[in-house]
Coordinates of C-alpha atoms in Angstrom, one line a residue:
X1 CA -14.0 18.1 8.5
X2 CA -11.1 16.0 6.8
X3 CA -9.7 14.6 10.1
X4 CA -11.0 11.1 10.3
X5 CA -8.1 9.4 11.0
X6 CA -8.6 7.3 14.0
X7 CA -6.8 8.2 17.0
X8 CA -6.5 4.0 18.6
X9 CA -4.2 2.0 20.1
X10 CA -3.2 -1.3 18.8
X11 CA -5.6 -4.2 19.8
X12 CA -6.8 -7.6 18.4
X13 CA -10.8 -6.7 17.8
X14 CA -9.1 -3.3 15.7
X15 CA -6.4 -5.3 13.9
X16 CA -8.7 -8.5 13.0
X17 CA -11.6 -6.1 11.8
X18 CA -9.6 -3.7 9.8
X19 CA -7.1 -6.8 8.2
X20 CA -10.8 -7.9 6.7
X21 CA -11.6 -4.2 5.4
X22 CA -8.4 -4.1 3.8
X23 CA -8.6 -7.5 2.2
X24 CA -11.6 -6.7 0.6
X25 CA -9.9 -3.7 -0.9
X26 CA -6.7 -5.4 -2.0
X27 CA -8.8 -7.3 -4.7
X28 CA -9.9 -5.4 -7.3
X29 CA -6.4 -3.0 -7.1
X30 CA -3.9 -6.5 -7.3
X31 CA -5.8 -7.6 -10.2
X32 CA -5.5 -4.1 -12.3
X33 CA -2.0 -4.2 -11.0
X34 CA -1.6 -7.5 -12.9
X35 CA -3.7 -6.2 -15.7
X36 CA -0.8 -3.6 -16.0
X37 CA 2.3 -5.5 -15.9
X38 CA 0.6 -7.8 -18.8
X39 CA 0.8 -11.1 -16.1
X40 CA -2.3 -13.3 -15.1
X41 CA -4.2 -12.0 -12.3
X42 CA -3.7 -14.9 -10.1
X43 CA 0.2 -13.4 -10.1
X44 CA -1.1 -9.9 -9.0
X45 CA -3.3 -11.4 -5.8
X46 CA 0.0 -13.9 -4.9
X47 CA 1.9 -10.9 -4.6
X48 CA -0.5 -8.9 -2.7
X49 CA -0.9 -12.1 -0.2
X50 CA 3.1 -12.3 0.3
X51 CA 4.5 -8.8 -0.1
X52 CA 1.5 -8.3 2.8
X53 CA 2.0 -11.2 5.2
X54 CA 6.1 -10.9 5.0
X55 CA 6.1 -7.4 5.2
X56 CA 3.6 -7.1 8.2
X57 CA 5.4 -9.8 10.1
X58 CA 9.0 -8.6 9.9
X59 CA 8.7 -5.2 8.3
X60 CA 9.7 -1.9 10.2
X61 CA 6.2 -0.1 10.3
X62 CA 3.2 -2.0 12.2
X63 CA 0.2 -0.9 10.0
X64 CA 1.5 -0.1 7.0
X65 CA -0.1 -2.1 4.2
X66 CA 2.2 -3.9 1.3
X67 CA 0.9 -5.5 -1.8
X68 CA 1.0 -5.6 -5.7
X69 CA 1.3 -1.4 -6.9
X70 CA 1.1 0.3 -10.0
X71 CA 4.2 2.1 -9.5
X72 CA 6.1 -1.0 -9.4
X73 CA 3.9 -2.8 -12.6
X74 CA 4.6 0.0 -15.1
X75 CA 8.0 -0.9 -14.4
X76 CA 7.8 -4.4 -15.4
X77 CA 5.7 -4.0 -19.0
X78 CA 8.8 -3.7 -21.2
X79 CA 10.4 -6.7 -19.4
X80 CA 7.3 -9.1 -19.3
X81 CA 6.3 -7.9 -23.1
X82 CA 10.0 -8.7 -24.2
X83 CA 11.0 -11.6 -22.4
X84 CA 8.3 -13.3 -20.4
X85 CA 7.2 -13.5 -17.1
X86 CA 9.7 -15.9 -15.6
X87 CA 12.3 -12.5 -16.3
X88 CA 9.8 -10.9 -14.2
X89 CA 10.3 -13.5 -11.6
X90 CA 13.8 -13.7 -11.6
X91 CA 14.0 -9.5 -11.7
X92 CA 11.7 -9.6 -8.3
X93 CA 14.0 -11.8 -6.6
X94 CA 16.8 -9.7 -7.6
X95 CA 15.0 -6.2 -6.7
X96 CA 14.5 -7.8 -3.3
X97 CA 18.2 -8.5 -2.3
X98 CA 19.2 -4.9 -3.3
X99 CA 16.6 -3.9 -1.0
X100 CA 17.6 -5.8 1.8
X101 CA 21.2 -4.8 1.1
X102 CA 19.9 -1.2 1.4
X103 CA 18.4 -2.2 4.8
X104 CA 22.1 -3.8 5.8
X105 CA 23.6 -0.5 5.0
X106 CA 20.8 0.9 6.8
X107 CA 20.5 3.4 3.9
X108 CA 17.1 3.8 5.0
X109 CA 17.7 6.6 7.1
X110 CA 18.3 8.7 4.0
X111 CA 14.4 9.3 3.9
X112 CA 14.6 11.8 6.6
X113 CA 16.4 13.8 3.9
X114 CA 13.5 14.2 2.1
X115 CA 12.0 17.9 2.4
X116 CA 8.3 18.4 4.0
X117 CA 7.0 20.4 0.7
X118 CA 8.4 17.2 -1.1
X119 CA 6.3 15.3 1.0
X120 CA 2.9 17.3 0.7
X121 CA 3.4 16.9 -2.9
X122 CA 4.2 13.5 -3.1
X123 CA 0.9 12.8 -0.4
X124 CA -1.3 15.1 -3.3
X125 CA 0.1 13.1 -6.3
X126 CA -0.6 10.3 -4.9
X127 CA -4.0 11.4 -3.6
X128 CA -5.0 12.6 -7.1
X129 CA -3.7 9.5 -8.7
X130 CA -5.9 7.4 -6.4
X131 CA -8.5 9.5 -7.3
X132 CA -8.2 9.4 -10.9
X133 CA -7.7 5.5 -11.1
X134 CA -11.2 5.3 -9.5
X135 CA -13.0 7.2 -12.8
X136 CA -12.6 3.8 -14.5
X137 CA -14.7 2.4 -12.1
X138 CA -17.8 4.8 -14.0
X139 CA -16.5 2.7 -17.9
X140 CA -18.0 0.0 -18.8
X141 CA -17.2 -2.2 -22.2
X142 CA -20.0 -1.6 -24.9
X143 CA -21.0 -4.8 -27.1
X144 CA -18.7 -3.6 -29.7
X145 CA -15.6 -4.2 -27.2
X146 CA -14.9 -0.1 -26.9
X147 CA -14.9 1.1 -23.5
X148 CA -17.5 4.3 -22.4
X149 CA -19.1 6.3 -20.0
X150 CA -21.8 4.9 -17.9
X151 CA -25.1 6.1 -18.5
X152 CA -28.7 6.3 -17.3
X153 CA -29.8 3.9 -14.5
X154 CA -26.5 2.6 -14.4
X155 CA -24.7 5.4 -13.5
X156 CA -27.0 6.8 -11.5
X157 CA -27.1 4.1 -9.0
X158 CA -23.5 3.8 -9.0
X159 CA -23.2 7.4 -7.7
X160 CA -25.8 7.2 -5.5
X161 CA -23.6 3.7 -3.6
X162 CA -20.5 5.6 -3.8
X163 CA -22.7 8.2 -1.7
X164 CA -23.9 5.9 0.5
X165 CA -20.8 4.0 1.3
X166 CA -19.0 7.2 2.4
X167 CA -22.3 8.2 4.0
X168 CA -21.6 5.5 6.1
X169 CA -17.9 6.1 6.7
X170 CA -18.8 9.5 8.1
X171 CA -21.8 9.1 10.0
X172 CA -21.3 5.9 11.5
X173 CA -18.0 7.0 13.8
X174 CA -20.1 9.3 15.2
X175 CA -22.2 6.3 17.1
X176 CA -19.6 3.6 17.5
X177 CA -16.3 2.6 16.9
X178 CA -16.6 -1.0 17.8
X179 CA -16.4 -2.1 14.1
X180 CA -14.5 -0.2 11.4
X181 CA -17.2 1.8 9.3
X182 CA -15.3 0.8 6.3
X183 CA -15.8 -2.8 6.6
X184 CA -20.0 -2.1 7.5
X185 CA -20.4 0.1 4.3
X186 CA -19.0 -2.3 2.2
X187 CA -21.1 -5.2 3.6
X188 CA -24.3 -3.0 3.9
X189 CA -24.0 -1.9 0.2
X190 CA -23.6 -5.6 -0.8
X191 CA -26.3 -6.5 0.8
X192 CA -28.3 -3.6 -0.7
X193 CA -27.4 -4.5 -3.9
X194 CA -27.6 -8.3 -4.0
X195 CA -31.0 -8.4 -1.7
X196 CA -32.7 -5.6 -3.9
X197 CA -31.3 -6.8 -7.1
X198 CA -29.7 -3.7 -8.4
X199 CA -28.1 -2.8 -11.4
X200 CA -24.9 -2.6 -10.1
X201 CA -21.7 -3.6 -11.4
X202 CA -19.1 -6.4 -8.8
X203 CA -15.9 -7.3 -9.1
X204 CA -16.3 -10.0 -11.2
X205 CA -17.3 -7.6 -13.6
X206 CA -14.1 -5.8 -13.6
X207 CA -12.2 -8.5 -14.1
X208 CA -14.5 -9.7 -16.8
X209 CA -13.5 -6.6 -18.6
X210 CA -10.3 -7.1 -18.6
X211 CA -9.9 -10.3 -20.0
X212 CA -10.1 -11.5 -23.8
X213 CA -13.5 -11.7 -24.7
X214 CA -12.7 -15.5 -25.0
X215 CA -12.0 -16.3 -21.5
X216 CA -14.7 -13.8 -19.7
X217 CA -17.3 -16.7 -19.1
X218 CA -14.5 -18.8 -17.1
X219 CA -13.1 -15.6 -15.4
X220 CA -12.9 -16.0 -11.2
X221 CA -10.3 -14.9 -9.0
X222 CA -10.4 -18.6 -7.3
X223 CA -6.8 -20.5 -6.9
X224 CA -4.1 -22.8 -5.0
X225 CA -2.1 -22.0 -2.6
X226 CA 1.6 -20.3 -4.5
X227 CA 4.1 -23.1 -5.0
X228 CA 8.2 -22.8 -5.1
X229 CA 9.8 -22.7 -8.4
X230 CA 13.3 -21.0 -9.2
X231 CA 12.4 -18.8 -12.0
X232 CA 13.1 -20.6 -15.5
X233 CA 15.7 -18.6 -17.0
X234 CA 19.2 -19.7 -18.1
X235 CA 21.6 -18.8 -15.0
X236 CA 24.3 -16.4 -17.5
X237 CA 25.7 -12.8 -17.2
X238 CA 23.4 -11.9 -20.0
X239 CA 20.3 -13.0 -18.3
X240 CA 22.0 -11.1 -15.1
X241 CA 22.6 -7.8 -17.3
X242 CA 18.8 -8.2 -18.8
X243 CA 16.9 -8.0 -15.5
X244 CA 19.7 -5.8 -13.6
X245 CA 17.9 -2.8 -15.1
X246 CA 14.2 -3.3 -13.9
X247 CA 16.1 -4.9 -10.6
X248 CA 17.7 -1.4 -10.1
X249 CA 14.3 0.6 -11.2
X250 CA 12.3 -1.6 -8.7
X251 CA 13.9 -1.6 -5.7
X252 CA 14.4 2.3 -5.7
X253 CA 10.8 2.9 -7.1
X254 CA 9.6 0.0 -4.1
X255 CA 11.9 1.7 -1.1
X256 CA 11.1 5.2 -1.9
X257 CA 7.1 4.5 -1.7
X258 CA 7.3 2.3 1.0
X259 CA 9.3 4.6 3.0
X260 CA 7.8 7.6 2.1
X261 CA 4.4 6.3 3.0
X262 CA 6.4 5.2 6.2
X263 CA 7.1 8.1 7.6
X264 CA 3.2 9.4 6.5
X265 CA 2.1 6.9 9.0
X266 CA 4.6 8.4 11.4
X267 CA 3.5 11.7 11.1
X268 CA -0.5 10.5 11.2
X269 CA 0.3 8.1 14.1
X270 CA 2.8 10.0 16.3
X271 CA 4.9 6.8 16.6
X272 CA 7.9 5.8 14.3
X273 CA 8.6 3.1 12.6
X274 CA 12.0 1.9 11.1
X275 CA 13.4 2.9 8.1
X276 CA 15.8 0.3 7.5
X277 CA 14.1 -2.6 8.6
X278 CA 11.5 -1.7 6.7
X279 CA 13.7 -2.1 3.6
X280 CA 14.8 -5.6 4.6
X281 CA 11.3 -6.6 4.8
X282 CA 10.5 -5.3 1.5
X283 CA 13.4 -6.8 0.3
X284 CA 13.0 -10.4 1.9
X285 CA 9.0 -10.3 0.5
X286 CA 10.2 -9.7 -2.8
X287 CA 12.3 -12.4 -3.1
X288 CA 9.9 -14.8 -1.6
X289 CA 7.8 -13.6 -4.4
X290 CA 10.0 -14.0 -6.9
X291 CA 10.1 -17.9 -5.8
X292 CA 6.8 -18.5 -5.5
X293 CA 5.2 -16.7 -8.4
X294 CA 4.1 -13.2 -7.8
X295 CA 5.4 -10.0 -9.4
X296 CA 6.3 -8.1 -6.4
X297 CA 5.4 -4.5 -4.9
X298 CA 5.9 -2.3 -1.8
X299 CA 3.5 -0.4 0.5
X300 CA 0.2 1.4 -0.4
X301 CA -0.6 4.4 0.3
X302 CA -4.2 4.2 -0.2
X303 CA -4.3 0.2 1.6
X304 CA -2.7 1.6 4.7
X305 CA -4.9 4.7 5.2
X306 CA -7.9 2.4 5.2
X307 CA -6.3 0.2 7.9
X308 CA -4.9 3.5 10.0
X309 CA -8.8 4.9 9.2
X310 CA -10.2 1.7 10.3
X311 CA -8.2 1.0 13.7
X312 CA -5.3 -0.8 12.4
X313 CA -2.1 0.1 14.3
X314 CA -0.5 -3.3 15.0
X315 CA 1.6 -5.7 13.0
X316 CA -1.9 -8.1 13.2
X317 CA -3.8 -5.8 11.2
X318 CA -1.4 -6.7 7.8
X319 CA -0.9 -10.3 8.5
X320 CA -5.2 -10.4 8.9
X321 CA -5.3 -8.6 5.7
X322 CA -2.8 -11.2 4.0
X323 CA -4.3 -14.1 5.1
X324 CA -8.1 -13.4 4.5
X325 CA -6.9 -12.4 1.0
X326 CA -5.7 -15.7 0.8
X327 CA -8.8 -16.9 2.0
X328 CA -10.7 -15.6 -0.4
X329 CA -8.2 -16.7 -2.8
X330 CA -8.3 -20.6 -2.0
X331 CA -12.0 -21.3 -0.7
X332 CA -14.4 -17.8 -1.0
X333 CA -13.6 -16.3 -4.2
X334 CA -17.5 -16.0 -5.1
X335 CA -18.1 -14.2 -2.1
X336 CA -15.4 -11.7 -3.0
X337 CA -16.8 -11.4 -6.8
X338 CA -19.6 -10.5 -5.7
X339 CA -18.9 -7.1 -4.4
X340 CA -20.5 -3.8 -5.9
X341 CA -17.3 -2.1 -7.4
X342 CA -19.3 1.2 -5.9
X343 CA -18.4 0.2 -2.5
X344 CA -14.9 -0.3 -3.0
X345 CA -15.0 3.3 -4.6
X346 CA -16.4 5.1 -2.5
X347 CA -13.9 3.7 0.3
X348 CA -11.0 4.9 -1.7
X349 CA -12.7 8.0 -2.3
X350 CA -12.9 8.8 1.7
X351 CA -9.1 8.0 1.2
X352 CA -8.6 10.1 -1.1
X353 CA -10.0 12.8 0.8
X354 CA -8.3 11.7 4.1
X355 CA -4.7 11.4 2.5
X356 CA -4.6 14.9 0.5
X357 CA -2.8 17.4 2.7
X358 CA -5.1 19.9 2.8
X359 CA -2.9 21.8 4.8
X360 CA -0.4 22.5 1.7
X361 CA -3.5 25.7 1.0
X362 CA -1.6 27.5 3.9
X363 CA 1.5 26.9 2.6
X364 CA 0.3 28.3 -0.9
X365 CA -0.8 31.1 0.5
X366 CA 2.3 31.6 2.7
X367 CA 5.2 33.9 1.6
X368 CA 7.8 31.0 0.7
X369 CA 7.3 30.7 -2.7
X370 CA 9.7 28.6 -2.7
X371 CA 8.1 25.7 -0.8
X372 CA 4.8 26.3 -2.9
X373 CA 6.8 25.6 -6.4
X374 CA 8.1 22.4 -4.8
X375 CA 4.8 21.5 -3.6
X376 CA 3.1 22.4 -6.8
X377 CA 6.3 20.4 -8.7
X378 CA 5.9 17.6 -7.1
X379 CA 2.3 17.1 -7.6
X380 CA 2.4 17.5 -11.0
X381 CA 5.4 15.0 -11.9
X382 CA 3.6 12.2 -9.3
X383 CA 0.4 12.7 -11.6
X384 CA 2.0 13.0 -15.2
X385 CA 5.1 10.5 -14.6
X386 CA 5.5 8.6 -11.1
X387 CA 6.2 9.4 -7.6
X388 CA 9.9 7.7 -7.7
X389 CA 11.1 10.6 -10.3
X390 CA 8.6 13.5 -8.6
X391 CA 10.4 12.5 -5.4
X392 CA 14.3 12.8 -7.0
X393 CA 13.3 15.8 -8.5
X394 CA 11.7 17.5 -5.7
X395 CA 14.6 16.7 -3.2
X396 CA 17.1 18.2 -6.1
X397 CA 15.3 21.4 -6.8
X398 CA 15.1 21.3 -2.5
X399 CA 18.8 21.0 -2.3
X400 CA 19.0 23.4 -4.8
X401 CA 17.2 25.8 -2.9
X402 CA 18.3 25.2 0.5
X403 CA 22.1 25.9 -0.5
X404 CA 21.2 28.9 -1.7
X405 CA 19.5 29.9 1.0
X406 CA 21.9 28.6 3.8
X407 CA 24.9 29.3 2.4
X408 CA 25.5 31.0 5.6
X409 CA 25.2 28.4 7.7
X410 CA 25.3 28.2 11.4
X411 CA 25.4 31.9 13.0
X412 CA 25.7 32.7 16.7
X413 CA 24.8 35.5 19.1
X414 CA 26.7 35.5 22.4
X415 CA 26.0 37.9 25.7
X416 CA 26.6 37.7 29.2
X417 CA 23.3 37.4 31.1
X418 CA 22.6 38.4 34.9
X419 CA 24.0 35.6 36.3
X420 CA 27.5 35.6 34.6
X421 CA 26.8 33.4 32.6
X422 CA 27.7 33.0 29.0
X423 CA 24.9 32.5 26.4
X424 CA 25.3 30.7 22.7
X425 CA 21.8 31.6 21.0
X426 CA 22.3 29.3 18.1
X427 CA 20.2 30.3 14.5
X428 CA 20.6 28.0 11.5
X429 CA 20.7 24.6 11.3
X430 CA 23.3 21.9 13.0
X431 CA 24.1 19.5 10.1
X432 CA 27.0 17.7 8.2
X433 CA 27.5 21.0 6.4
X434 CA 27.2 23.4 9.0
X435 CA 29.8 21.1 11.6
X436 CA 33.0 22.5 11.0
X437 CA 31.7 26.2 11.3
X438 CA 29.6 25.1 14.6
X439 CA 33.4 24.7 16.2
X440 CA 35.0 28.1 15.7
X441 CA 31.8 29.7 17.4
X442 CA 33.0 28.9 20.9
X443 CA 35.4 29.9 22.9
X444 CA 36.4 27.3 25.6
X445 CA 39.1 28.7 27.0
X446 CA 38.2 32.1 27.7
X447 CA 34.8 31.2 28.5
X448 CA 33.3 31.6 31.9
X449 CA 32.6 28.7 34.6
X450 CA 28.6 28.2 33.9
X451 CA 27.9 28.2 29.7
X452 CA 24.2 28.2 28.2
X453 CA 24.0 26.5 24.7
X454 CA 20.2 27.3 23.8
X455 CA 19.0 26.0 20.3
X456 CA 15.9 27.6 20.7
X457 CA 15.7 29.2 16.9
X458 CA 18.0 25.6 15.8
X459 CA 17.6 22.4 14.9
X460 CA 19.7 19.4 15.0
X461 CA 19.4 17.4 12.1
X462 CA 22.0 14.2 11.8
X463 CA 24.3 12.1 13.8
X464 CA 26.9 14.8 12.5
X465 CA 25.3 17.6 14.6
X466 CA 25.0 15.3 17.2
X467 CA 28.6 14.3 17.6
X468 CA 29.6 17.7 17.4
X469 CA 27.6 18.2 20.3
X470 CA 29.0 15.7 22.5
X471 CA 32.9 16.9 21.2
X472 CA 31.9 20.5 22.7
X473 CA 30.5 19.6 25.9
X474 CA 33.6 17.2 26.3
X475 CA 36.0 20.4 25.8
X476 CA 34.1 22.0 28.2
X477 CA 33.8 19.4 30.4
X478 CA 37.9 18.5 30.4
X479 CA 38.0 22.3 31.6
X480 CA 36.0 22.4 34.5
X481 CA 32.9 24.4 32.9
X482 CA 29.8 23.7 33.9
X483 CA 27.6 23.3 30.5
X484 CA 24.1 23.9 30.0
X485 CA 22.2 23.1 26.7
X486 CA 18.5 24.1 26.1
X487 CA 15.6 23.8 24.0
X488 CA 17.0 20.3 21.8
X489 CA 14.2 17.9 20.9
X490 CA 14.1 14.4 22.8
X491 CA 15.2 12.2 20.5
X492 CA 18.3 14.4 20.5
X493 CA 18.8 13.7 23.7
X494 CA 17.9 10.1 23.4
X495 CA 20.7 10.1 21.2
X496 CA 23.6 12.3 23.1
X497 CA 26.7 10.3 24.5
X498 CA 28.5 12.9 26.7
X499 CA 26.4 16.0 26.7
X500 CA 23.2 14.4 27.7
X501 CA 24.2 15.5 31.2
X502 CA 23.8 18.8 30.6
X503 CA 20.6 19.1 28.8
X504 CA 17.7 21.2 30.8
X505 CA 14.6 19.5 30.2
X506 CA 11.4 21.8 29.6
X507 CA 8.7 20.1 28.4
X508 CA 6.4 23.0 27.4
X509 CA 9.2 25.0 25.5
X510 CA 11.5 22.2 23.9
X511 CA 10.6 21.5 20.6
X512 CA 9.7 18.0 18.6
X513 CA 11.4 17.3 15.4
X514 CA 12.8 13.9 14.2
X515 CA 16.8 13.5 13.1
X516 CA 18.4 11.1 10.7
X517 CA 20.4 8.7 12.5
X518 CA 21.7 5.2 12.3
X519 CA 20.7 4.3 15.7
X520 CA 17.2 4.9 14.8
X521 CA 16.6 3.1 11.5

């Protein structure tokens, strides 16, 4: 029922028509985003435009959407309120070159540390926070300036376009493909609305609401194009010391969204993107931004699912998405205005629906309790503070609980089958840790001429585990043995140096599991 992730290839037609559904969706999120940090909302939709284009073009994930985040804005209130918005600036351009020095470093591998129960929760937060930010969709500001409920006609034909929109995300798919349903809810509902007049609220609207009662008759989302400008702050130590904080806060906060929503797309996909490219590319889009007047960001969630939901697999889909924005920005801003906000919702509710792992039930129900408090931990902490401390404090309670429960390590049960030969059935996991304990199991010397590794009930899980590997089958090698090593995923083996020789491929019984490595990122 919750499957409608589209199972595509990359081609132009999908890219093109899902770059203009996400476009369209990147509006009204950029400007509250804006709204947020306390910066105009002409900064918001720069940064969505660049942090999109840059990222799409030379970032390590082909379909992942980048743009202007909350995660990122509540970051920058204390800075802007204090200091101004040229700190901002100059704070994004320094947030960027950590982040490209963590792509140098290739510190982006570090991800794959990350625990699956840490995952679902962080996918659930963020799924409920999605969720949540939509509810202030159903507000409107009364005459007296307070905001409130909808009521009456109003509200009621706001839920009934929220139904129809995903309506049409559903049903649609069923009878073509040809044209994301996304982008055909969001223009039939216009159309509704517009051609039958309805009492509806459009984007304008929101952004009315937003700004001082003063300014709303004036307020449109149409600009220029973003001009260079070093940001205006004097070029000292103490400026350095005052933005080093929110530098530090943003590039984490940026790198762990973007690649945690990487390897989401990974898992939805079945492809894999790069981990530390993808942190240069954040990090060269965030300095751009910084020079050009836009506060920053990193991927989103919620952007990308639409463009995964809507056929977008290729690097096009983001660099469409950028540029129509921009578009709109520069010559079509009415047309953009004039959007029901209940079509925008009820895309992002589908979202919702399609990014919550509702596959974490089983694990609730399961008998590691252990995951489930993880799971359940992690949820909470994205929802009540953000998903960059959830995620640290997920992976230390992990940690916490892994040691305890592998304190053992690696173990090893050895027999000789009906062949002579001698068989290693490995149980544990093959890690940094576990290395120096994987040597002592074997006994090369005494060891018979034909030796069967099988990792059948193990898992290798870093470049550590990997060398050891390739050590082992050289000792055996230098003594005339004849190795054999079974059941080891293929990107292990993509990997192996000297013991790839002996691996027996099965396809039906080897298992598939991804490993951190530098060679990879």
């Amino acid at each position: 029922m919750f499957d409608i992730i589209t199972r595509r290839d990359s081609n132009v037609k999908n890219d093109v028509l899902s770059g203009i559904t996400v476009a369209l969706a990147l509006v009204p999120e950029a400007v509250a985003f804006a709204f947020v940090a306390g910066v105009e909302p002409m900064i918001g939709l720069y940064a969505a435009f660049m942090m999109g284009l840059i990222t799409s073009a030379i970032g390590g994930r082909p379909g992942m959407i980048s743009g202007a985040t909350g995660a990122m804005a509540v970051v920058m209130v204390a800075l802007v309120a204090e200091h101004g918005v040229q700190y901002l600036f100059a704070a994004v351009v320094l947030a960027g070159v950590l982040q490209i020095m963590c792509g140098v470093f290739r510190l982006g591998k570090f991800i794959r540390l990350v625990p699956y129960p840490v995952m679902l929760g962080f996918v659930n937060g963020l799924a409920i926070v999605i969720f949540l930010a939509q509810l202030g969709q159903f507000q409107v500001l009364s005459p007296a300036g307070t905001v409130e409920w909808m009521q009456g006609s109003m509200l009621a034909w706001m839920v009934g376009l929220v139904a129809l929109t995903m309506a049409i995300i559903y049903v649609l798919p069923k009878f073509t493909t040809a044209i994301p349903a996304s982008l055909v809810a969001i223009v039939t509902v216009t159309l509704l609305v517009h051609g039958l007049d309805l009492e509806a609220r459009t984007v304008i609207d929101f952004v009315r609401d937003l700004l001082p009662a003063e300014q709303r008759d004036s307020a449109t989302l149409a600009g220029e194009l973003p001009s260079f400008a070093i940001p205006m702050v004097p070029l000292t130590w103490e400026t350095f010391m005052i933005v080093l904080p929110t530098s530090v806060i943003l590039c984490l906060v940026g790198l762990i969204e973007s690649l945690l929503t990487l390897s989401l797309i990974d898992d939805m996909t079945d492809t894999r993107g790069r981990g530390n490219k993808e942190c240069v590319g954040q990090g060269v889009a965030n300095t751009v931004n910084g020079f050009f007047g836009g506060m920053g960001g990193c991927a989103m969630i919620g952007q990308s699912m639409i463009n995964i939901n809507s056929g977008g697999r290729g690097r096009l889909s983001g660099i469409t998405a950028a540029l129509v924005l921009l578009g709109f920005i520069l010559f079509a801003a009415p047309l953009i205005e004039m959007i029901p906000l209940a079509a925008l919702v009820g895309v992002m509710f589908v979202v919702v629906i399609a990014t919550f792992e509702w596959a974490s039930f089983r694990i609730i129900r399961g008998v590691n309790k252990e995951d489930a408090f993880v799971l359940f931990l992690v949820t909470f902490v994205t929802v009540i503070a953000d998903l960059a401390i959830a995620v640290v404090v997920g992976v230390i309670v992990s940690a916490l609980v892994f040691a305890w429960k592998h304190a053992r390590h690696i173990v090893v049960e050895a027999h000789i089958d009906d062949d002579g030969w001698k068989v290693y059935e490995l149980n544990g996991p093959l890690f940094f840790g576990s290395v120096s304990h994987f040597r002592d199991l074997f006994d090369v010397d005494d060891d018979p001429e034909h030796v069967v590794i099988d990792f059948n009930e193990s898992r290798i899980w870093d470049s550590s585990g990997i060398d050891a590997l390739d050590n082992l089958a050289d000792k055996y090698e230098a003594k005339g043995k004849k190795l054999h090593i079974r059941h080891i995923s293929s990107e292990c083996r993509g990997l192996l140096n000297n013991a790839d020789k002996f691996v027996e491929i099965n396809v039906k019984e080897d298992p598939r599991y991804r490993i951190m490595s530098d060679e990879l990122g």
